[in-house]
Amino acid sequence: MTTTDLNRRRVLIGGAMAAAFTGLAPVIANANIVTSDYADKTLTIGLFSGDISTLASKKAVHPMVQQFARLEEGEATAVGGLLLGAGAAKPERPKEFAHTLAELKKMDPGTKFDLLYVKSEIDGHEALLKIQKQRVKEGKTGMDTTIATILVPFIESHLVMLQAVRNSMAT
């Protein structure tokens, strides 16, 4: 995947995600969907991803890492905003996430920073995908299931992009 492919995918996915969540925003704001631990688990990973992506958008040196970080920063903010706006409580950051964020903050810009960011994003997206797929598999109705259903293909495409970014750094 080239930088041009990543840009094209970024525009398509970003536009589709923005449209989907814009349409859901009024419904979510009036729904009480955040009583399950689905929102807590999704927010825990999503807010962490947003935080490290904000950092990476400023510190990353590889162009594809920079592009992905900007994309992820916006999407994590959108999803987090919807869930928090629907009444979800902001979860506490697990120690492992706090440690990774602190480590990234201390690192100088460069390949080591970029690699740790990409690895953290891959790990986070894989965990987030499991959460969304589990929610969909449960077969319950509700807005959280709708959100999970929408998120699955976005997360899968992010994993493809992250693999391409990691592969481009290896060459």
N, CA and C atoms as an extended XYZ file, in Angstrom:
513
Properties=species:S:1:pos:R:3:atomname:S:1:resname:S:1:resid:I:1 pbc="F F F"
N         0.856       -1.162        0.000 N   MET     1
C         0.000        0.000        0.000 CA  MET     1
C         0.904        1.226        0.000 C   MET     1
N         0.647        2.126       -0.913 N   THR     2
C         1.450        3.333       -1.030 CA  THR     2
C         0.828        4.469       -0.226 C   THR     2
N         1.562        5.554       -0.132 N   THR     3
C         1.034        6.732        0.553 CA  THR     3
C        -0.227        7.220       -0.134 C   THR     3
N        -0.255        7.158       -1.471 N   THR     4
C        -1.442        7.572       -2.220 CA  THR     4
C        -2.630        6.680       -1.877 C   THR     4
N        -2.393        5.367       -1.805 N   ASP     5
C        -3.464        4.437       -1.428 CA  ASP     5
C        -3.972        4.736       -0.022 C   ASP     5
N        -3.039        5.022        0.891 N   LEU     6
C        -3.430        5.334        2.258 CA  LEU     6
C        -4.240        6.620        2.292 C   LEU     6
N        -3.843        7.617        1.522 N   ASN     7
C        -4.604        8.870        1.450 CA  ASN     7
C        -6.011        8.624        0.923 C   ASN     7
N        -6.117        7.853       -0.144 N   ARG     8
C        -7.414        7.552       -0.742 CA  ARG     8
C        -8.297        6.819        0.268 C   ARG     8
N        -7.737        5.825        0.914 N   ARG     9
C        -8.483        5.044        1.897 CA  ARG     9
C        -8.877        5.933        3.075 C   ARG     9
N        -7.978        6.816        3.463 N   ARG    10
C        -8.259        7.734        4.575 CA  ARG    10
C        -9.460        8.610        4.261 C   ARG    10
N        -9.508        9.151        3.060 N   VAL    11
C       -10.620       10.015        2.668 CA  VAL    11
C       -11.921        9.227        2.632 C   VAL    11
N       -11.890        8.054        2.018 N   LEU    12
C       -13.107        7.244        1.910 CA  LEU    12
C       -13.615        6.796        3.278 C   LEU    12
N       -12.728        6.265        4.091 N   ILE    13
C       -13.130        5.758        5.397 CA  ILE    13
C       -13.545        6.910        6.300 C   ILE    13
N       -12.765        7.973        6.302 N   GLY    14
C       -13.106        9.125        7.141 CA  GLY    14
C       -14.455        9.699        6.784 C   GLY    14
N       -14.737        9.835        5.499 N   GLY    15
C       -16.030       10.357        5.059 CA  GLY    15
C       -17.176        9.438        5.424 C   GLY    15
N       -16.978        8.153        5.214 N   ALA    16
C       -18.031        7.187        5.542 CA  ALA    16
C       -18.297        7.149        7.043 C   ALA    16
N       -17.236        7.167        7.812 N   MET    17
C       -17.403        7.122        9.256 CA  MET    17
C       -18.065        8.401        9.759 C   MET    17
N       -17.654        9.530        9.244 N   ALA    18
C       -18.261       10.803        9.654 CA  ALA    18
C       -19.755       10.813        9.330 C   ALA    18
N       -20.105       10.336        8.149 N   ALA    19
C       -21.513       10.298        7.755 CA  ALA    19
C       -22.309        9.352        8.652 C   ALA    19
N       -21.757        8.196        8.921 N   ALA    20
C       -22.463        7.218        9.756 CA  ALA    20
C       -22.688        7.756       11.157 C   ALA    20
N       -21.663        8.323       11.756 N   PHE    21
C       -21.805        8.805       13.123 CA  PHE    21
C       -22.577       10.108       13.209 C   PHE    21
N       -22.533       10.916       12.185 N   THR    22
C       -23.351       12.131       12.178 CA  THR    22
C       -24.825       11.757       12.178 C   THR    22
N       -25.178       10.749       11.401 N   GLY    23
C       -26.555       10.283       11.365 CA  GLY    23
C       -27.000        9.666       12.678 C   GLY    23
N       -26.076        9.038       13.387 N   LEU    24
C       -26.417        8.398       14.654 CA  LEU    24
C       -26.417        9.356       15.835 C   LEU    24
N       -25.738       10.474       15.733 N   ALA    25
C       -25.566       11.373       16.883 CA  ALA    25
C       -26.875       11.754       17.567 C   ALA    25
N       -27.907       12.193       16.825 N   PRO    26
C       -29.151       12.560       17.518 CA  PRO    26
C       -29.817       11.365       18.200 C   PRO    26
N       -29.742       10.202       17.580 N   VAL    27
C       -30.353        9.005       18.154 CA  VAL    27
C       -29.607        8.597       19.418 C   VAL    27
N       -28.283        8.617       19.346 N   ILE    28
C       -27.464        8.215       20.493 CA  ILE    28
C       -27.666        9.174       21.651 C   ILE    28
N       -27.760       10.447       21.342 N   ALA    29
C       -27.933       11.444       22.399 CA  ALA    29
C       -29.213       11.215       23.191 C   ALA    29
N       -30.221       10.620       22.565 N   ASN    30
C       -31.496       10.366       23.245 CA  ASN    30
C       -31.644        8.927       23.723 C   ASN    30
N       -30.629        8.123       23.551 N   ALA    31
C       -30.713        6.712       23.928 CA  ALA    31
C       -29.872        6.459       25.171 C   ALA    31
N       -30.332        5.545       25.981 N   ASN    32
C       -29.565        5.163       27.158 CA  ASN    32
C       -28.869        3.847       26.840 C   ASN    32
N       -27.777        3.935       26.100 N   ILE    33
C       -27.123        2.725       25.604 CA  ILE    33
C       -25.861        2.384       26.363 C   ILE    33
N       -25.522        3.184       27.320 N   VAL    34
C       -24.184        3.079       27.875 CA  VAL    34
C       -24.143        2.408       29.245 C   VAL    34
N       -25.122        1.600       29.541 N   THR    35
C       -25.143        0.944       30.834 CA  THR    35
C       -24.308       -0.335       30.837 C   THR    35
N       -24.024       -0.903       29.684 N   SER    36
C       -23.220       -2.119       29.628 CA  SER    36
C       -21.745       -1.769       29.720 C   SER    36
N       -20.932       -2.796       29.900 N   ASP    37
C       -19.498       -2.512       29.916 CA  ASP    37
C       -18.944       -2.415       28.499 C   ASP    37
N       -19.820       -2.569       27.498 N   TYR    38
C       -19.404       -2.362       26.108 CA  TYR    38
C       -18.814       -0.970       25.926 C   TYR    38
N       -19.540        0.046       26.387 N   ALA    39
C       -19.076        1.426       26.235 CA  ALA    39
C       -17.780        1.639       26.996 C   ALA    39
N       -17.692        1.076       28.198 N   ASP    40
C       -16.484        1.232       29.011 CA  ASP    40
C       -15.266        0.636       28.300 C   ASP    40
N       -15.424       -0.580       27.795 N   LYS    41
C       -14.300       -1.236       27.102 CA  LYS    41
C       -13.935       -0.501       25.820 C   LYS    41
N       -14.944       -0.082       25.065 N   THR    42
C       -14.694        0.635       23.814 CA  THR    42
C       -14.006        1.965       24.093 C   THR    42
N       -14.494        2.686       25.097 N   LEU    43
C       -13.887        3.975       25.444 CA  LEU    43
C       -12.473        3.819       25.987 C   LEU    43
N       -12.241        2.796       26.783 N   THR    44
C       -10.912        2.601       27.364 CA  THR    44
C        -9.860        2.527       26.264 C   THR    44
N       -10.124        1.718       25.255 N   ILE    45
C        -9.167        1.569       24.156 CA  ILE    45
C        -9.221        2.780       23.229 C   ILE    45
N       -10.425        3.240       22.915 N   GLY    46
C       -10.573        4.342       21.971 CA  GLY    46
C        -9.947        5.639       22.455 C   GLY    46
N       -10.142        5.970       23.718 N   LEU    47
C        -9.558        7.203       24.243 CA  LEU    47
C        -8.034        7.111       24.307 C   LEU    47
N        -7.527        5.938       24.663 N   PHE    48
C        -6.075        5.723       24.648 CA  PHE    48
C        -5.537        5.906       23.230 C   PHE    48
N        -6.218        5.307       22.259 N   SER    49
C        -5.802        5.433       20.867 CA  SER    49
C        -5.808        6.891       20.432 C   SER    49
N        -6.841        7.623       20.844 N   GLY    50
C        -6.898        9.040       20.517 CA  GLY    50
C        -5.745        9.815       21.127 C   GLY    50
N        -5.421        9.505       22.381 N   ASP    51
C        -4.322       10.205       23.057 CA  ASP    51
C        -2.969        9.935       22.395 C   ASP    51
N        -2.697        8.669       22.104 N   ILE    52
C        -1.389        8.395       21.496 CA  ILE    52
C        -1.347        8.865       20.047 C   ILE    52
N        -2.503        8.917       19.394 N   SER    53
C        -2.543        9.413       18.019 CA  SER    53
C        -2.335       10.924       17.982 C   SER    53
N        -2.861       11.638       18.952 N   THR    54
C        -2.611       13.073       19.051 CA  THR    54
C        -1.116       13.316       19.194 C   THR    54
N        -0.487       12.531       20.036 N   LEU    55
C         0.959       12.634       20.229 CA  LEU    55
C         1.704       12.284       18.942 C   LEU    55
N         1.302       11.200       18.305 N   ALA    56
C         1.980       10.752       17.087 CA  ALA    56
C         1.781       11.716       15.923 C   ALA    56
N         0.657       12.399       15.878 N   SER    57
C         0.436       13.349       14.781 CA  SER    57
C         1.448       14.497       14.848 C   SER    57
N         2.018       14.713       16.018 N   LYS    58
C         3.026       15.761       16.191 CA  LYS    58
C         4.455       15.212       16.164 C   LYS    58
N         4.646       13.953       16.607 N   LYS    59
C         5.981       13.414       16.805 CA  LYS    59
C         6.454       12.413       15.747 C   LYS    59
N         5.525       11.780       15.067 N   ALA    60
C         5.911       10.738       14.105 CA  ALA    60
C         6.743       11.343       12.978 C   ALA    60
N         7.684       10.560       12.471 N   VAL    61
C         8.524       11.042       11.368 CA  VAL    61
C         8.181       10.368       10.042 C   VAL    61
N         7.694        9.160       10.075 N   HIS    62
C         7.343        8.452        8.839 CA  HIS    62
C         6.028        9.041        8.318 C   HIS    62
N         5.969        9.416        7.041 N   PRO    63
C         4.755       10.065        6.515 CA  PRO    63
C         3.481        9.236        6.668 C   PRO    63
N         3.577        7.922        6.495 N   MET    64
C         2.383        7.089        6.630 CA  MET    64
C         1.932        6.991        8.088 C   MET    64
N         2.876        7.037        9.007 N   VAL    65
C         2.524        7.028       10.430 CA  VAL    65
C         1.822        8.340       10.772 C   VAL    65
N         2.346        9.438       10.267 N   GLN    66
C         1.716       10.750       10.492 CA  GLN    66
C         0.288       10.763        9.961 C   GLN    66
N         0.100       10.249        8.750 N   GLN    67
C        -1.235       10.240        8.143 CA  GLN    67
C        -2.200        9.380        8.943 C   GLN    67
N        -1.752        8.196        9.332 N   PHE    68
C        -2.630        7.325       10.105 CA  PHE    68
C        -2.975        7.973       11.444 C   PHE    68
N        -1.999        8.567       12.085 N   ALA    69
C        -2.234        9.196       13.393 CA  ALA    69
C        -3.293       10.288       13.285 C   ALA    69
N        -3.242       11.096       12.237 N   ARG    70
C        -4.248       12.154       12.063 CA  ARG    70
C        -5.639       11.548       11.836 C   ARG    70
N        -5.705       10.502       11.032 N   LEU    71
C        -6.973        9.809       10.791 CA  LEU    71
C        -7.523        9.236       12.094 C   LEU    71
N        -6.700        8.533       12.810 N   GLU    72
C        -7.125        7.870       14.044 CA  GLU    72
C        -7.508        8.880       15.116 C   GLU    72
N        -6.779        9.953       15.204 N   GLU    73
C        -7.087       10.989       16.189 CA  GLU    73
C        -8.521       11.495       16.009 C   GLU    73
N        -8.891       11.784       14.770 N   GLY    74
C       -10.239       12.271       14.490 CA  GLY    74
C       -11.310       11.234       14.744 C   GLY    74
N       -11.060       10.011       14.342 N   GLU    75
C       -12.064        8.967       14.516 CA  GLU    75
C       -12.236        8.571       15.976 C   GLU    75
N       -11.136        8.494       16.715 N   ALA    76
C       -11.236        8.166       18.139 CA  ALA    76
C       -11.997        9.259       18.881 C   ALA    76
N       -11.772       10.503       18.487 N   THR    77
C       -12.488       11.618       19.097 CA  THR    77
C       -13.982       11.529       18.788 C   THR    77
N       -14.322       11.169       17.548 N   ALA    78
C       -15.730       11.069       17.151 CA  ALA    78
C       -16.445        9.961       17.919 C   ALA    78
N       -15.858        8.786       17.952 N   VAL    79
C       -16.495        7.659       18.641 CA  VAL    79
C       -16.576        7.941       20.141 C   VAL    79
N       -15.491        8.423       20.716 N   GLY    80
C       -15.484        8.757       22.136 CA  GLY    80
C       -16.518        9.817       22.464 C   GLY    80
N       -16.616       10.828       21.620 N   GLY    81
C       -17.590       11.896       21.831 CA  GLY    81
C       -19.017       11.385       21.802 C   GLY    81
N       -19.305       10.470       20.894 N   LEU    82
C       -20.659        9.906       20.833 CA  LEU    82
C       -21.001        9.122       22.096 C   LEU    82
N       -20.091        8.261       22.507 N   LEU    83
C       -20.377        7.444       23.690 CA  LEU    83
C       -20.435        8.291       24.956 C   LEU    83
N       -19.509        9.236       25.089 N   LEU    84
C       -19.534       10.111       26.263 CA  LEU    84
C       -20.767       11.007       26.239 C   LEU    84
N       -21.138       11.463       25.044 N   GLY    85
C       -22.327       12.305       24.902 CA  GLY    85
C       -23.612       11.564       25.217 C   GLY    85
N       -23.580       10.245       25.093 N   ALA    86
C       -24.756        9.436       25.403 CA  ALA    86
C       -24.780        9.032       26.873 C   ALA    86
N       -23.854        9.573       27.645 N   GLY    87
C       -23.888        9.332       29.079 CA  GLY    87
C       -22.876        8.354       29.621 C   GLY    87
N       -22.015        7.819       28.782 N   ALA    88
C       -20.985        6.906       29.281 CA  ALA    88
C       -20.015        7.678       30.163 C   ALA    88
N       -19.525        7.029       31.181 N   ALA    89
C       -18.525        7.639       32.052 CA  ALA    89
C       -17.142        7.420       31.441 C   ALA    89
N       -16.299        8.410       31.605 N   LYS    90
C       -14.927        8.277       31.111 CA  LYS    90
C       -14.216        7.256       31.997 C   LYS    90
N       -13.721        6.168       31.382 N   PRO    91
C       -13.093        5.115       32.191 CA  PRO    91
C       -11.685        5.520       32.647 C   PRO    91
N       -11.251        4.884       33.709 N   GLU    92
C        -9.874        5.095       34.147 CA  GLU    92
C        -8.947        4.391       33.173 C   GLU    92
N        -7.784        4.980       32.978 N   ARG    93
C        -6.807        4.395       32.061 CA  ARG    93
C        -6.075        3.248       32.769 C   ARG    93
N        -6.077        2.070       32.153 N   PRO    94
C        -5.322        0.955       32.740 CA  PRO    94
C        -3.833        1.315       32.831 C   PRO    94
N        -3.159        0.737       33.822 N   LYS    95
C        -1.736        1.038       34.050 CA  LYS    95
C        -0.888        0.782       32.813 C   LYS    95
N        -1.186       -0.293       32.090 N   GLU    96
C        -0.383       -0.604       30.898 CA  GLU    96
C        -0.519        0.487       29.847 C   GLU    96
N        -1.710        1.072       29.703 N   PHE    97
C        -1.907        2.157       28.745 CA  PHE    97
C        -1.201        3.423       29.222 C   PHE    97
N        -1.299        3.699       30.523 N   ALA    98
C        -0.629        4.875       31.079 CA  ALA    98
C         0.882        4.755       30.900 C   ALA    98
N         1.405        3.540       31.094 N   HIS    99
C         2.838        3.301       30.919 CA  HIS    99
C         3.257        3.538       29.463 C   HIS    99
N         2.484        3.011       28.521 N   THR   100
C         2.808        3.185       27.097 CA  THR   100
C         2.755        4.656       26.710 C   THR   100
N         1.731        5.370       27.159 N   LEU   101
C         1.615        6.794       26.858 CA  LEU   101
C         2.804        7.559       27.431 C   LEU   101
N         3.177        7.262       28.663 N   ALA   102
C         4.331        7.930       29.282 CA  ALA   102
C         5.610        7.627       28.515 C   ALA   102
N         5.762        6.385       28.095 N   GLU   103
C         6.947        5.989       27.332 CA  GLU   103
C         7.005        6.739       25.997 C   GLU   103
N         5.874        6.816       25.298 N   LEU   104
C         5.832        7.538       24.026 CA  LEU   104
C         6.134        9.022       24.219 C   LEU   104
N         5.636        9.601       25.303 N   LYS   105
C         5.894       11.021       25.571 CA  LYS   105
C         7.382       11.289       25.787 C   LYS   105
N         8.071       10.342       26.432 N   LYS   106
C         9.496       10.519       26.718 CA  LYS   106
C        10.377       10.325       25.485 C   LYS   106
N         9.893        9.568       24.517 N   MET   107
C        10.720        9.216       23.357 CA  MET   107
C        10.926       10.418       22.437 C   MET   107
N        12.098       10.443       21.826 N   ASP   108
C        12.357       11.433       20.788 CA  ASP   108
C        11.670       10.978       19.502 C   ASP   108
N        11.310       11.931       18.633 N   PRO   109
C        10.774       11.537       17.329 CA  PRO   109
C        11.786       10.645       16.596 C   PRO   109
N        11.274        9.683       15.876 N   GLY   110
C        12.152        8.789       15.126 CA  GLY   110
C        11.503        7.437       14.929 C   GLY   110
N        12.261        6.530       14.354 N   THR   111
C        11.756        5.212       14.007 CA  THR   111
C        11.288        4.435       15.227 C   THR   111
N        12.018        4.509       16.352 N   LYS   112
C        11.597        3.774       17.554 CA  LYS   112
C        10.225        4.257       18.033 C   LYS   112
N        10.026        5.560       18.015 N   PHE   113
C         8.722        6.107       18.400 CA  PHE   113
C         7.648        5.586       17.455 C   PHE   113
N         7.899        5.715       16.151 N   ASP   114
C         6.916        5.294       15.155 CA  ASP   114
C         6.556        3.820       15.307 C   ASP   114
N         7.561        2.967       15.535 N   LEU   115
C         7.306        1.536       15.670 CA  LEU   115
C         6.480        1.216       16.916 C   LEU   115
N         6.777        1.878       18.039 N   LEU   116
C         6.002        1.630       19.257 CA  LEU   116
C         4.569        2.118       19.083 C   LEU   116
N         4.396        3.266       18.438 N   TYR   117
C         3.051        3.772       18.186 CA  TYR   117
C         2.265        2.785       17.324 C   TYR   117
N         2.857        2.333       16.227 N   VAL   118
C         2.163        1.411       15.319 CA  VAL   118
C         1.841        0.101       16.036 C   VAL   118
N         2.799       -0.426       16.811 N   LYS   119
C         2.550       -1.664       17.551 CA  LYS   119
C         1.392       -1.468       18.542 C   LYS   119
N         1.388       -0.342       19.236 N   SER   120
C         0.322       -0.055       20.202 CA  SER   120
C        -1.030        0.054       19.507 C   SER   120
N        -1.041        0.672       18.337 N   GLU   121
C        -2.286        0.803       17.575 CA  GLU   121
C        -2.767       -0.553       17.067 C   GLU   121
N        -1.871       -1.384       16.589 N   ILE   122
C        -2.272       -2.718       16.126 CA  ILE   122
C        -2.856       -3.515       17.291 C   ILE   122
N        -2.148       -3.529       18.419 N   ASP   123
C        -2.641       -4.257       19.595 CA  ASP   123
C        -4.009       -3.727       20.031 C   ASP   123
N        -4.139       -2.410       20.072 N   GLY   124
C        -5.404       -1.804       20.487 CA  GLY   124
C        -6.536       -2.098       19.527 C   GLY   124
N        -6.246       -2.014       18.227 N   HIS   125
C        -7.286       -2.292       17.233 CA  HIS   125
C        -7.709       -3.757       17.260 C   HIS   125
N        -6.766       -4.661       17.487 N   GLU   126
C        -7.126       -6.076       17.581 CA  GLU   126
C        -8.038       -6.322       18.787 C   GLU   126
N        -7.714       -5.704       19.921 N   ALA   127
C        -8.551       -5.848       21.118 CA  ALA   127
C        -9.921       -5.199       20.908 C   ALA   127
N        -9.936       -4.024       20.284 N   LEU   128
C       -11.189       -3.321       20.026 CA  LEU   128
C       -12.072       -4.105       19.061 C   LEU   128
N       -11.464       -4.735       18.070 N   LEU   129
C       -12.223       -5.547       17.124 CA  LEU   129
C       -12.909       -6.718       17.839 C   LEU   129
N       -12.216       -7.350       18.775 N   LYS   130
C       -12.816       -8.450       19.541 CA  LYS   130
C       -14.029       -7.969       20.329 C   LYS   130
N       -13.916       -6.793       20.931 N   ILE   131
C       -15.028       -6.234       21.707 CA  ILE   131
C       -16.238       -5.990       20.805 C   ILE   131
N       -16.000       -5.407       19.639 N   GLN   132
C       -17.103       -5.090       18.728 CA  GLN   132
C       -17.739       -6.369       18.187 C   GLN   132
N       -16.902       -7.322       17.779 N   LYS   133
C       -17.435       -8.580       17.239 CA  LYS   133
C       -18.222       -9.348       18.294 C   LYS   133
N       -17.765       -9.311       19.540 N   GLN   134
C       -18.498       -9.976       20.618 CA  GLN   134
C       -19.862       -9.340       20.811 C   GLN   134
N       -19.899       -8.008       20.769 N   ARG   135
C       -21.177       -7.308       20.944 CA  ARG   135
C       -22.133       -7.673       19.815 C   ARG   135
N       -21.643       -7.713       18.586 N   VAL   136
C       -22.488       -8.075       17.445 CA  VAL   136
C       -22.948       -9.527       17.579 C   VAL   136
N       -22.049      -10.409       17.982 N   LYS   137
C       -22.354      -11.835       18.115 CA  LYS   137
C       -23.444      -12.099       19.153 C   LYS   137
N       -23.497      -11.261       20.180 N   GLU   138
C       -24.511      -11.435       21.227 CA  GLU   138
C       -25.922      -11.322       20.661 C   GLU   138
N       -26.066      -10.652       19.535 N   GLY   139
C       -27.348      -10.575       18.853 CA  GLY   139
C       -28.396       -9.713       19.523 C   GLY   139
N       -27.985       -8.918       20.479 N   LYS   140
C       -28.944       -8.037       21.157 CA  LYS   140
C       -29.271       -6.853       20.254 C   LYS   140
N       -30.438       -6.286       20.478 N   THR   141
C       -30.773       -5.067       19.763 CA  THR   141
C       -30.344       -3.888       20.623 C   THR   141
N       -30.155       -2.766       19.991 N   GLY   142
C       -29.779       -1.566       20.730 CA  GLY   142
C       -28.740       -0.771       19.969 C   GLY   142
N       -28.591        0.462       20.405 N   MET   143
C       -27.678        1.358       19.722 CA  MET   143
C       -26.227        0.919       19.860 C   MET   143
N       -25.869        0.309       21.000 N   ASP   144
C       -24.489       -0.145       21.136 CA  ASP   144
C       -24.170       -1.249       20.123 C   ASP   144
N       -25.138       -2.098       19.827 N   THR   145
C       -24.939       -3.126       18.797 CA  THR   145
C       -24.825       -2.486       17.421 C   THR   145
N       -25.608       -1.444       17.178 N   THR   146
C       -25.507       -0.717       15.906 CA  THR   146
C       -24.134       -0.082       15.763 C   THR   146
N       -23.653        0.545       16.824 N   ILE   147
C       -22.315        1.150       16.784 CA  ILE   147
C       -21.266        0.081       16.536 C   ILE   147
N       -21.353       -1.031       17.252 N   ALA   148
C       -20.383       -2.115       17.079 CA  ALA   148
C       -20.399       -2.638       15.647 C   ALA   148
N       -21.585       -2.781       15.082 N   THR   149
C       -21.714       -3.270       13.703 CA  THR   149
C       -21.044       -2.318       12.726 C   THR   149
N       -21.197       -1.027       12.961 N   ILE   150
C       -20.562       -0.023       12.093 CA  ILE   150
C       -19.049       -0.030       12.287 C   ILE   150
N       -18.604       -0.208       13.522 N   LEU   151
C       -17.170       -0.128       13.802 CA  LEU   151
C       -16.364       -1.307       13.252 C   LEU   151
N       -16.963       -2.493       13.175 N   VAL   152
C       -16.200       -3.677       12.742 CA  VAL   152
C       -15.467       -3.443       11.420 C   VAL   152
N       -16.119       -3.034       10.334 N   PRO   153
C       -15.365       -2.860        9.088 CA  PRO   153
C       -14.343       -1.715        9.149 C   PRO   153
N       -14.631       -0.684        9.933 N   PHE   154
C       -13.661        0.405       10.074 CA  PHE   154
C       -12.408       -0.077       10.784 C   PHE   154
N       -12.594       -0.836       11.845 N   ILE   155
C       -11.445       -1.354       12.591 CA  ILE   155
C       -10.655       -2.322       11.721 C   ILE   155
N       -11.362       -3.178       10.977 N   GLU   156
C       -10.664       -4.115       10.083 CA  GLU   156
C        -9.846       -3.366        9.038 C   GLU   156
N       -10.396       -2.287        8.483 N   SER   157
C        -9.638       -1.518        7.482 CA  SER   157
C        -8.470       -0.790        8.137 C   SER   157
N        -8.632       -0.360        9.378 N   HIS   158
C        -7.507        0.272       10.077 CA  HIS   158
C        -6.380       -0.734       10.290 C   HIS   158
N        -6.745       -1.974       10.608 N   LEU   159
C        -5.711       -2.996       10.776 CA  LEU   159
C        -4.950       -3.241        9.472 C   LEU   159
N        -5.654       -3.228        8.347 N   VAL   160
C        -4.984       -3.369        7.043 CA  VAL   160
C        -4.031       -2.198        6.828 C   VAL   160
N        -4.499       -0.988        7.131 N   MET   161
C        -3.643        0.193        6.976 CA  MET   161
C        -2.434        0.123        7.897 C   MET   161
N        -2.647       -0.291        9.126 N   LEU   162
C        -1.533       -0.378       10.077 CA  LEU   162
C        -0.498       -1.412        9.641 C   LEU   162
N        -0.964       -2.534        9.099 N   GLN   163
C        -0.020       -3.538        8.583 CA  GLN   163
C         0.791       -2.951        7.427 C   GLN   163
N         0.126       -2.196        6.564 N   ALA   164
C         0.823       -1.560        5.434 CA  ALA   164
C         1.838       -0.534        5.940 C   ALA   164
N         1.456        0.214        6.954 N   VAL   165
C         2.386        1.189        7.538 CA  VAL   165
C         3.596        0.461        8.116 C   VAL   165
N         3.337       -0.579        8.903 N   ARG   166
C         4.454       -1.339        9.495 CA  ARG   166
C         5.344       -1.929        8.412 C   ARG   166
N         4.737       -2.486        7.371 N   ASN   167
C         5.527       -3.063        6.272 CA  ASN   167
C         6.347       -1.994        5.558 C   ASN   167
N         5.792       -0.796        5.386 N   SER   168
C         6.535        0.269        4.696 CA  SER   168
C         7.715        0.740        5.530 C   SER   168
N         7.631        0.588        6.837 N   MET   169
C         8.737        0.984        7.700 CA  MET   169
C         9.864       -0.052        7.679 C   MET   169
N         9.516       -1.273        7.323 N   ALA   170
C        10.512       -2.351        7.294 CA  ALA   170
C        11.392       -2.281        6.051 C   ALA   170
N        10.919       -1.546        5.035 N   THR   171
C        11.694       -1.479        3.794 CA  THR   171
C        12.621       -0.299        3.769 C   THR   171
